[in-house]
Short mmCIF file of C-alpha atoms in Angstrom, two decimals:
data_model
loop_
_atom_site.label_atom_id
_atom_site.label_comp_id
_atom_site.label_asym_id
_atom_site.label_seq_id
_atom_site.Cartn_x
_atom_site.Cartn_y
_atom_site.Cartn_z
CA MET A 1 16.69 -45.60 -69.58
CA THR A 2 15.79 -44.12 -72.96
CA ALA A 3 18.20 -41.59 -74.45
CA PRO A 4 17.06 -37.99 -75.01
CA ALA A 5 15.29 -37.41 -78.32
CA PRO A 6 16.23 -34.65 -80.79
CA PHE A 7 14.50 -31.36 -79.99
CA ALA A 8 16.05 -28.72 -82.22
CA GLU A 9 18.68 -28.36 -84.92
CA ILE A 10 20.99 -25.43 -85.61
CA TRP A 11 21.96 -25.11 -89.26
CA ARG A 12 24.70 -22.77 -90.48
CA GLY A 13 24.54 -22.60 -94.25
CA PRO A 14 24.36 -26.21 -95.49
CA PHE A 15 25.88 -27.63 -92.29
CA LEU A 16 24.10 -29.12 -89.28
CA GLU A 17 26.12 -27.35 -86.61
CA SER A 18 24.35 -28.40 -83.40
CA VAL A 19 21.57 -30.66 -82.17
CA HIS A 20 19.67 -30.07 -78.92
CA SER A 21 17.98 -33.09 -77.35
CA GLY A 22 15.61 -33.67 -74.48
CA HIS A 23 12.60 -35.43 -73.03
CA ALA A 24 8.91 -34.56 -73.54
CA VAL A 25 5.60 -36.03 -72.40
CA ILE A 26 2.01 -35.29 -73.40
CA CYS A 27 -0.64 -36.59 -70.96
CA ASP A 28 -4.41 -36.83 -71.24
CA SER A 29 -6.95 -36.02 -68.54
CA SER A 30 -6.58 -39.50 -67.02
CA GLY A 31 -2.85 -38.93 -66.56
CA GLN A 32 -1.92 -41.47 -69.21
CA ILE A 33 0.83 -40.77 -71.72
CA VAL A 34 -0.51 -39.83 -75.16
CA GLU A 35 2.91 -39.33 -76.74
CA ALA A 36 6.44 -39.19 -75.41
CA TRP A 37 9.94 -38.45 -76.65
CA GLY A 38 13.04 -39.52 -74.77
CA ASP A 39 12.51 -40.96 -71.29
CA PRO A 40 9.22 -40.16 -69.45
CA THR A 41 10.65 -41.68 -66.26
CA THR A 42 13.61 -39.31 -66.05
CA VAL A 43 13.60 -37.46 -62.71
CA VAL A 44 13.54 -33.70 -63.15
CA LEU A 45 13.46 -30.45 -61.24
CA PRO A 46 10.68 -28.42 -62.91
CA ARG A 47 12.04 -25.16 -61.53
CA SER A 48 9.68 -22.24 -62.21
CA SER A 49 7.42 -24.41 -64.36
CA SER A 50 5.91 -25.64 -61.07
CA LYS A 51 4.84 -22.22 -59.81
CA MET A 52 1.15 -22.89 -60.39
CA ILE A 53 1.58 -25.94 -58.12
CA GLN A 54 3.35 -23.84 -55.48
CA ALA A 55 0.42 -21.40 -55.69
CA LEU A 56 -2.16 -24.14 -55.14
CA PRO A 57 -2.16 -23.92 -51.30
CA LEU A 58 -2.67 -20.15 -51.59
CA VAL A 59 -6.08 -20.78 -53.16
CA ARG A 60 -7.04 -24.09 -51.53
CA SER A 61 -6.38 -22.77 -48.02
CA GLY A 62 -8.83 -19.91 -48.49
CA ALA A 63 -6.04 -17.33 -48.20
CA ALA A 64 -6.64 -15.95 -51.72
CA ASP A 65 -10.30 -15.29 -50.97
CA ALA A 66 -9.66 -14.09 -47.42
CA PHE A 67 -7.31 -11.40 -48.76
CA GLY A 68 -9.45 -10.67 -51.84
CA LEU A 69 -6.78 -11.56 -54.36
CA THR A 70 -7.58 -10.68 -57.96
CA THR A 71 -6.90 -12.73 -61.08
CA LYS A 72 -3.92 -10.44 -61.71
CA GLN A 73 -2.43 -11.32 -58.34
CA LEU A 74 -3.02 -15.04 -58.94
CA ALA A 75 -1.22 -14.70 -62.30
CA LEU A 76 1.70 -12.98 -60.55
CA ALA A 77 1.82 -15.82 -58.01
CA CYS A 78 2.52 -18.13 -60.98
CA ALA A 79 4.91 -15.75 -62.73
CA SER A 80 8.58 -15.46 -63.58
CA HIS A 81 8.12 -11.83 -64.43
CA GLN A 82 10.36 -9.42 -66.28
CA GLY A 83 10.64 -6.89 -63.47
CA ALA A 84 8.93 -4.17 -65.50
CA HIS A 85 6.79 -1.50 -63.85
CA ILE A 86 3.63 -3.52 -64.55
CA HIS A 87 5.07 -6.33 -62.43
CA VAL A 88 6.98 -4.47 -59.73
CA ASP A 89 4.26 -1.91 -59.06
CA SER A 90 1.61 -4.62 -58.80
CA VAL A 91 3.63 -6.78 -56.41
CA GLY A 92 4.53 -3.67 -54.40
CA ALA A 93 0.86 -2.74 -53.98
CA TRP A 94 0.09 -6.34 -52.97
CA ILE A 95 2.63 -6.53 -50.15
CA LYS A 96 1.75 -3.03 -49.00
CA GLU A 97 -1.83 -4.27 -48.50
CA LEU A 98 -0.33 -6.97 -46.26
CA GLY A 99 1.49 -4.34 -44.22
CA LEU A 100 4.83 -5.75 -45.40
CA SER A 101 7.88 -4.41 -47.24
CA ASP A 102 10.74 -5.52 -49.46
CA ASP A 103 12.63 -6.76 -46.39
CA ASP A 104 9.97 -9.41 -45.77
CA PHE A 105 10.76 -11.24 -49.01
CA CYS A 106 13.04 -14.26 -48.66
CA CYS A 107 14.10 -14.12 -52.32
CA GLY A 108 17.28 -12.20 -53.02
CA PRO A 109 17.54 -8.88 -54.87
CA GLU A 110 17.79 -9.19 -58.64
CA GLU A 111 18.49 -6.68 -61.37
CA SER A 112 15.34 -6.07 -63.38
CA ARG A 113 15.21 -8.03 -66.64
CA ASP A 114 13.26 -5.16 -68.19
CA ARG A 115 15.67 -2.84 -69.98
CA ALA A 116 13.65 0.32 -69.35
CA MET A 117 13.36 -0.39 -65.63
CA ARG A 118 17.02 -1.38 -65.36
CA ASP A 119 18.20 1.77 -67.17
CA GLU A 120 15.91 3.89 -65.01
CA GLN A 121 17.47 2.45 -61.87
CA ILE A 122 21.00 2.92 -63.17
CA ARG A 123 20.32 6.58 -63.98
CA ALA A 124 18.86 7.07 -60.49
CA HIS A 125 21.81 5.23 -58.87
CA GLU A 126 19.33 2.79 -57.30
CA SER A 127 20.21 -0.77 -56.35
CA PRO A 128 17.94 -3.68 -57.33
CA CYS A 129 15.57 -4.84 -54.61
CA ARG A 130 13.92 -8.15 -53.80
CA ILE A 131 10.72 -6.95 -55.43
CA HIS A 132 12.58 -6.87 -58.77
CA ASN A 133 13.32 -10.59 -58.43
CA ASN A 134 11.47 -12.47 -61.15
CA CYS A 135 9.91 -14.66 -58.42
CA SER A 136 8.57 -11.82 -56.25
CA GLY A 137 4.98 -12.56 -57.28
CA LYS A 138 5.32 -16.14 -56.08
CA HIS A 139 6.84 -14.89 -52.86
CA ALA A 140 4.00 -12.40 -52.38
CA GLY A 141 1.75 -15.45 -52.57
CA PHE A 142 3.90 -17.25 -50.00
CA LEU A 143 3.73 -14.20 -47.70
CA THR A 144 -0.07 -14.07 -48.06
CA LEU A 145 -0.36 -17.75 -47.14
CA THR A 146 2.08 -17.25 -44.26
CA ARG A 147 -0.09 -14.46 -42.88
CA HIS A 148 -3.24 -16.57 -43.34
CA LEU A 149 -1.69 -19.50 -41.47
CA GLY A 150 -0.17 -17.31 -38.76
CA ALA A 151 3.20 -18.94 -39.49
CA GLY A 152 6.76 -17.70 -38.96
CA PRO A 153 8.67 -15.39 -41.30
CA ASN A 154 11.14 -17.92 -42.79
CA TYR A 155 8.57 -19.21 -45.26
CA VAL A 156 11.14 -20.83 -47.61
CA ALA A 157 12.38 -23.30 -44.97
CA PRO A 158 11.47 -26.86 -46.03
CA ASP A 159 9.81 -27.51 -42.66
CA HIS A 160 7.75 -24.29 -42.75
CA PRO A 161 3.95 -24.80 -43.03
CA VAL A 162 3.93 -23.03 -46.42
CA GLN A 163 6.51 -25.38 -47.93
CA LYS A 164 4.90 -28.43 -46.33
CA ALA A 165 1.66 -27.40 -48.04
CA CYS A 166 3.51 -26.96 -51.34
CA LEU A 167 5.00 -30.46 -51.07
CA GLU A 168 1.61 -31.96 -50.26
CA ALA A 169 0.08 -30.25 -53.31
CA PHE A 170 3.01 -31.30 -55.51
CA GLU A 171 2.73 -34.96 -54.59
CA GLN A 172 -1.05 -34.91 -54.96
CA VAL A 173 -1.10 -33.49 -58.52
CA THR A 174 1.93 -35.44 -59.78
CA GLN A 175 0.59 -38.62 -58.09
CA GLU A 176 4.14 -39.39 -57.01
CA THR A 177 6.18 -39.29 -53.83
CA SER A 178 8.89 -36.74 -54.49
CA PRO A 179 12.42 -38.13 -54.10
CA GLY A 180 13.63 -34.80 -52.75
CA PHE A 181 14.26 -31.18 -53.64
CA GLY A 182 16.85 -28.67 -54.72
CA ILE A 183 16.94 -25.03 -53.62
CA ASP A 184 15.73 -22.77 -56.40
CA GLY A 185 17.21 -19.44 -57.45
CA CYS A 186 14.72 -17.65 -55.20
CA SER A 187 15.69 -19.80 -52.15
CA ALA A 188 12.48 -21.87 -52.05
CA PRO A 189 12.57 -25.68 -52.26
CA ASN A 190 11.91 -27.05 -55.74
CA TYR A 191 10.60 -30.60 -55.58
CA ALA A 192 11.57 -33.32 -58.04
CA ALA A 193 9.33 -35.77 -59.90
CA THR A 194 9.44 -37.79 -63.07
CA LEU A 195 8.71 -35.92 -66.28
CA HIS A 196 5.58 -38.06 -66.59
CA GLY A 197 4.55 -36.86 -63.14
CA ILE A 198 4.87 -33.21 -64.12
CA ALA A 199 2.93 -33.78 -67.36
CA ARG A 200 0.30 -35.66 -65.34
CA ALA A 201 0.03 -32.65 -63.02
CA MET A 202 -0.46 -30.30 -65.97
CA ALA A 203 -3.18 -32.58 -67.39
CA HIS A 204 -4.79 -32.54 -63.94
CA TYR A 205 -4.89 -28.74 -64.15
CA ALA A 206 -6.27 -28.89 -67.70
CA ALA A 207 -9.12 -31.18 -66.63
CA ALA A 208 -9.90 -29.38 -63.36
CA PRO A 209 -13.54 -28.25 -63.02
CA GLU A 210 -14.46 -24.61 -63.28
CA GLY A 211 -14.11 -22.82 -59.98
CA SER A 212 -11.49 -25.23 -58.62
CA ALA A 213 -8.20 -23.86 -57.32
CA GLU A 214 -6.39 -25.37 -60.31
CA ALA A 215 -8.78 -23.81 -62.81
CA ARG A 216 -8.63 -20.41 -61.12
CA LEU A 217 -4.85 -20.42 -61.44
CA HIS A 218 -4.56 -21.45 -65.08
CA GLU A 219 -7.42 -19.09 -65.98
CA ALA A 220 -5.56 -16.22 -64.32
CA MET A 221 -2.44 -17.07 -66.32
CA ARG A 222 -4.40 -17.17 -69.58
CA LEU A 223 -6.19 -13.91 -68.76
CA HIS A 224 -2.96 -12.04 -67.98
CA PRO A 225 -0.09 -13.42 -70.10
CA GLU A 226 1.73 -10.09 -69.77
CA LEU A 227 2.06 -10.67 -66.02
CA VAL A 228 3.29 -14.27 -66.27
CA ALA A 229 6.48 -13.24 -68.08
CA GLY A 230 6.63 -10.00 -70.08
CA ASP A 231 7.13 -8.45 -73.50
CA GLY A 232 9.35 -10.51 -75.78
CA ARG A 233 9.18 -13.61 -73.58
CA ALA A 234 8.02 -16.96 -74.92
CA CYS A 235 5.37 -17.56 -72.24
CA THR A 236 3.63 -14.26 -72.92
CA GLU A 237 3.97 -14.25 -76.70
CA LEU A 238 2.91 -17.87 -77.23
CA MET A 239 -0.05 -17.61 -74.84
CA ARG A 240 -1.24 -14.60 -76.83
CA ALA A 241 -0.67 -16.49 -80.07
CA CYS A 242 -2.87 -19.32 -78.74
CA ASP A 243 -5.67 -16.78 -78.12
CA GLY A 244 -5.70 -17.41 -74.39
CA LYS A 245 -6.59 -21.08 -74.79
CA VAL A 246 -3.30 -22.40 -73.37
CA ALA A 247 -1.42 -21.66 -70.14
CA LEU A 248 2.37 -21.82 -70.53
CA LYS A 249 5.21 -21.57 -68.06
CA THR A 250 8.93 -21.78 -68.55
CA GLY A 251 11.44 -22.99 -65.99
CA ALA A 252 15.20 -22.59 -65.69
CA GLU A 253 17.55 -25.10 -67.31
CA GLY A 254 15.39 -25.78 -70.34
CA PHE A 255 12.04 -26.69 -68.76
CA PHE A 256 8.58 -25.87 -70.11
CA ILE A 257 4.99 -26.88 -69.41
CA ALA A 258 1.66 -26.35 -71.16
CA ILE A 259 -1.91 -26.66 -69.89
CA ILE A 260 -4.58 -27.05 -72.61
CA PRO A 261 -8.00 -27.00 -70.90
CA GLU A 262 -10.12 -27.46 -74.05
CA ARG A 263 -8.36 -30.76 -74.71
CA GLY A 264 -7.69 -31.87 -71.14
CA ILE A 265 -4.03 -32.16 -72.10
CA GLY A 266 -0.85 -31.40 -70.20
CA ILE A 267 2.71 -31.15 -71.55
CA ALA A 268 6.04 -31.22 -69.76
CA LEU A 269 9.44 -31.11 -71.42
CA LYS A 270 13.06 -30.74 -70.47
CA ALA A 271 15.97 -29.87 -72.76
CA ALA A 272 18.75 -32.22 -71.65
CA CYS A 273 21.36 -29.51 -72.23
CA GLY A 274 19.36 -26.97 -70.21
CA THR A 275 19.14 -24.57 -73.16
CA THR A 276 16.18 -22.20 -73.30
CA ARG A 277 16.05 -21.98 -77.08
CA ALA A 278 15.78 -25.77 -77.32
CA ALA A 279 12.90 -25.89 -74.85
CA GLU A 280 11.08 -23.03 -76.59
CA ALA A 281 11.51 -24.65 -80.01
CA ALA A 282 10.25 -28.00 -78.74
CA LEU A 283 7.29 -26.47 -76.93
CA ALA A 284 6.24 -24.41 -79.96
CA ALA A 285 6.56 -27.47 -82.20
CA LEU A 286 4.33 -29.56 -79.93
CA LEU A 287 1.70 -26.82 -79.77
CA VAL A 288 1.69 -26.70 -83.57
CA ARG A 289 1.49 -30.50 -83.67
CA LEU A 290 -1.58 -30.39 -81.41
CA GLY A 291 -3.25 -27.73 -83.56
CA VAL A 292 -3.45 -25.04 -80.86
CA LEU A 293 -0.75 -22.78 -82.33
CA ASP A 294 -0.51 -21.40 -85.87
CA ALA A 295 2.76 -22.51 -87.45
CA ASN A 296 3.00 -19.18 -89.27
CA HIS A 297 2.26 -16.88 -86.35
CA PRO A 298 5.14 -14.42 -85.75
CA ALA A 299 5.54 -15.69 -82.17
CA THR A 300 5.90 -19.24 -83.53
CA LEU A 301 8.41 -18.22 -86.16
CA LYS A 302 10.65 -16.70 -83.49
CA ARG A 303 11.06 -20.20 -82.03
CA ILE A 304 10.84 -22.64 -84.94
CA ASN A 305 12.39 -22.18 -88.38
CA ALA A 306 13.79 -18.98 -86.94
CA PRO A 307 16.59 -17.23 -88.82
CA ILE A 308 19.87 -16.78 -86.95
CA LYS A 309 21.58 -13.47 -87.70
CA ASN A 310 25.09 -12.25 -87.05
CA TRP A 311 26.06 -8.86 -85.63
CA ASP A 312 25.85 -7.29 -89.09
CA GLY A 313 22.28 -8.48 -89.56
CA LEU A 314 23.16 -11.17 -92.06
CA ILE A 315 21.19 -14.41 -91.89
CA THR A 316 23.79 -17.06 -91.17
CA GLY A 317 21.65 -20.01 -90.15
CA VAL A 318 18.32 -21.28 -88.91
CA LEU A 319 16.87 -22.89 -85.80
CA LYS A 320 14.65 -25.81 -86.78
CA PRO A 321 12.54 -28.11 -84.61
CA ALA A 322 13.42 -31.78 -84.87
CA ALA A 323 11.19 -33.45 -87.46
CA GLY A 324 9.89 -35.96 -84.92
CA LEU A 325 8.19 -33.25 -82.87
CA LEU A 326 6.11 -31.75 -85.66
CA ALA A 327 4.67 -34.90 -87.22
#
């Protein structure tokens, strides 16, 4: 087993204070490794980075077309959204069209990650609902597929037809038999694969023909980056910085993927320490390396060579990508 490779460095003055390490794989359209750092065979849980795979049965089954889902709804099915009005109102309208309510979601209630929405709820003495959960768009997709299949309400159970379809899709695009799953923060199974397998899946999406389920999903993400995450989030800001040419998705515990259709390339990476800033720095560095992200774009500079400030606004250090990722 290969040790994790350096991802990001934290400098405080002249001192190297911390080093984040991890594993990263870039695959081409054939699923072969183009470049890798760390161990491509390490088994990982992709967490929310696999949402476009979990949304695949929604489109392949015909449910998306049967219910007339828009590109915005497909983007929300792949989202870890901020819980702002743009997200909550859209998901609310979607489940209302299904004749369902907040109680039908199997994800738990979550405080909105959007400050304005959170403050609004506090002032109104309102409790967070399931629709505010960052995964409610994915769960609206699950509910739509459940209705289409005529299946039971516990759609997050591993033996439910929805989750069986998700596993089948996962193993097909990763070209691996999953060794198992963990239960995600939203209560749905999250299937494991090697990092190479996840990168292979993202390359599969990148190379998918126009009109395919895979292409429809990554196109929806690229069309609506504001729905995939939200203002200030890396997914949204970096997709905008790439001029809509790249689909990006973060996952908990330092995971990130990229789908680059013009190049037929897929990326998967995992910060070994599970730190978001390490994953974001590594992802931005690889996008710069591949020439799809401007190194001097403001969204890039928030993640690589980013100044670290203290509470008084003084610059006390810098977050740098590991040299091996950029060149």
